[in-house]
Amino acid sequence: QVQLVESGGGLVQAGGSLRLSCAASGRTFSTHAMGWFRQAPGKGREFVAAISASGGTRRYADSVKGRFTISRDRAKNTAYLQMNSLKPEDTAVYYCAARYMAVTTTALEYNYWGQGTQVTVSS
């Protein structure tokens, strides 16, 4: 069982930055790939970024490449999403997710989810 708690969301102006954190409970963090997804009002859940259990593989949605960076700290059992050059279209609830071993960009393949954190980017 893995429990995930996101933090770091908030209100920021366009062009600004935020860093989201996802704290994971349990000793299985090191064997789980971590993903970030987002959901804007009236839209489906969208893949943002993912990182493999080892940290050696990272995937990004085209819409965030070059602006967002996913990372993980095994000592702290925490995954991060550094978001730079934020745009109003990045406004959404951001969720972190975990699945055993292999990284994937498909939400349905993640077993564990956090409660989400709101990110609002004003123009």
Short mmCIF file of C-alpha atoms in Angstrom, two decimals:
data_model
loop_
_atom_site.label_atom_id
_atom_site.label_comp_id
_atom_site.label_asym_id
_atom_site.label_seq_id
_atom_site.Cartn_x
_atom_site.Cartn_y
_atom_site.Cartn_z
CA GLN A 1 0.00 0.00 0.00
CA VAL A 2 1.27 3.46 -0.92
CA GLN A 3 -0.28 6.68 0.31
CA LEU A 4 0.46 9.93 -1.49
CA VAL A 5 0.09 13.51 -0.30
CA GLU A 6 0.62 16.45 -2.67
CA SER A 7 1.54 19.97 -1.66
CA GLY A 8 2.90 23.15 -3.19
CA GLY A 9 0.00 24.30 -5.30
CA GLY A 10 -1.23 27.87 -5.31
CA LEU A 11 -1.89 31.01 -7.31
CA VAL A 12 0.89 32.37 -9.52
CA GLN A 13 1.13 34.87 -12.34
CA ALA A 14 1.90 33.78 -15.87
CA GLY A 15 5.63 33.29 -16.30
CA GLY A 16 6.09 32.33 -12.68
CA SER A 17 7.17 29.07 -11.07
CA LEU A 18 5.88 26.55 -8.57
CA ARG A 19 7.26 23.31 -7.20
CA LEU A 20 4.84 20.56 -6.34
CA SER A 21 5.78 17.85 -3.88
CA CYS A 22 4.35 14.36 -3.48
CA ALA A 23 5.21 12.66 -0.20
CA ALA A 24 4.83 8.89 -0.26
CA SER A 25 4.35 6.64 2.74
CA GLY A 26 5.68 3.13 3.05
CA ARG A 27 8.92 1.43 2.13
CA THR A 28 7.84 0.65 -1.42
CA PHE A 29 8.57 4.12 -2.80
CA SER A 30 11.85 3.01 -4.34
CA THR A 31 10.13 0.30 -6.41
CA HIS A 32 7.35 2.51 -7.79
CA ALA A 33 7.26 4.75 -10.82
CA MET A 34 5.74 8.16 -10.09
CA GLY A 35 3.55 10.22 -12.35
CA TRP A 36 1.96 13.66 -12.35
CA PHE A 37 -1.39 14.25 -13.99
CA ARG A 38 -3.69 17.25 -14.11
CA GLN A 39 -7.36 17.91 -14.61
CA ALA A 40 -8.82 21.24 -15.62
CA PRO A 41 -12.52 22.06 -15.11
CA GLY A 42 -14.67 20.24 -17.64
CA LYS A 43 -11.76 18.22 -19.01
CA GLY A 44 -10.38 14.74 -18.54
CA ARG A 45 -7.31 13.81 -16.56
CA GLU A 46 -4.19 14.61 -18.58
CA PHE A 47 -0.69 13.16 -18.33
CA VAL A 48 1.98 15.68 -17.37
CA ALA A 49 5.18 13.85 -16.42
CA ALA A 50 6.45 10.54 -15.09
CA ILE A 51 9.66 9.13 -13.68
CA SER A 52 10.76 5.54 -13.34
CA ALA A 53 11.45 3.81 -10.04
CA SER A 54 15.20 4.24 -10.56
CA GLY A 55 14.85 7.81 -11.75
CA GLY A 56 16.67 6.95 -14.95
CA THR A 57 13.67 7.38 -17.26
CA ARG A 58 11.50 10.47 -17.50
CA ARG A 59 8.54 11.21 -19.72
CA TYR A 60 6.85 14.53 -20.39
CA ALA A 61 3.74 15.69 -22.18
CA ASP A 62 4.60 17.82 -25.22
CA SER A 63 2.76 20.75 -23.66
CA VAL A 64 5.18 20.94 -20.72
CA LYS A 65 8.50 19.85 -22.24
CA GLY A 66 11.23 22.35 -21.52
CA ARG A 67 9.18 24.02 -18.78
CA PHE A 68 8.48 21.27 -16.22
CA THR A 69 10.95 18.89 -14.56
CA ILE A 70 10.06 15.76 -12.62
CA SER A 71 12.43 14.37 -10.02
CA ARG A 72 12.45 12.14 -6.98
CA ASP A 73 14.36 11.93 -3.70
CA ARG A 74 14.53 8.41 -2.31
CA ALA A 75 15.85 9.54 1.05
CA LYS A 76 12.77 11.72 1.51
CA ASN A 77 10.27 9.38 -0.19
CA THR A 78 9.18 12.38 -2.22
CA ALA A 79 8.60 13.16 -5.86
CA TYR A 80 8.66 16.69 -7.24
CA LEU A 81 7.35 18.60 -10.20
CA GLN A 82 9.21 21.84 -10.85
CA MET A 83 7.03 24.06 -13.03
CA ASN A 84 8.58 27.09 -14.73
CA SER A 85 7.26 29.58 -17.26
CA LEU A 86 3.73 28.80 -16.19
CA LYS A 87 0.86 29.63 -18.52
CA PRO A 88 -2.84 30.18 -17.81
CA GLU A 89 -3.56 26.91 -19.62
CA ASP A 90 -1.56 25.09 -16.93
CA THR A 91 -4.37 25.88 -14.47
CA ALA A 92 -5.70 22.60 -13.10
CA VAL A 93 -5.80 20.27 -10.14
CA TYR A 94 -2.52 18.37 -10.16
CA TYR A 95 -2.39 14.77 -8.95
CA CYS A 96 0.55 12.54 -8.26
CA ALA A 97 0.28 8.82 -8.80
CA ALA A 98 2.34 5.69 -8.26
CA ARG A 99 2.58 2.28 -9.85
CA TYR A 100 4.88 -0.67 -9.38
CA MET A 101 8.08 -0.53 -11.41
CA ALA A 102 7.50 0.50 -15.05
CA VAL A 103 6.88 4.11 -15.98
CA THR A 104 3.81 4.82 -18.09
CA THR A 105 1.88 7.83 -19.32
CA THR A 106 -1.54 6.15 -18.93
CA ALA A 107 -3.56 7.18 -15.89
CA LEU A 108 -5.47 3.89 -15.72
CA GLU A 109 -2.21 2.02 -15.15
CA TYR A 110 -1.47 3.83 -11.89
CA ASN A 111 -2.66 2.14 -8.72
CA TYR A 112 -2.25 4.87 -6.13
CA TRP A 113 -3.34 8.50 -6.23
CA GLY A 114 -3.04 11.56 -4.08
CA GLN A 115 -5.88 13.94 -3.30
CA GLY A 116 -4.68 16.64 -5.68
CA THR A 117 -3.42 20.19 -5.31
CA GLN A 118 -4.81 23.23 -7.12
CA VAL A 119 -2.57 25.25 -9.41
CA THR A 120 -3.98 28.51 -10.75
CA VAL A 121 -2.05 30.66 -13.21
CA SER A 122 -3.36 34.17 -13.77
CA SER A 123 -2.77 36.09 -16.99
#
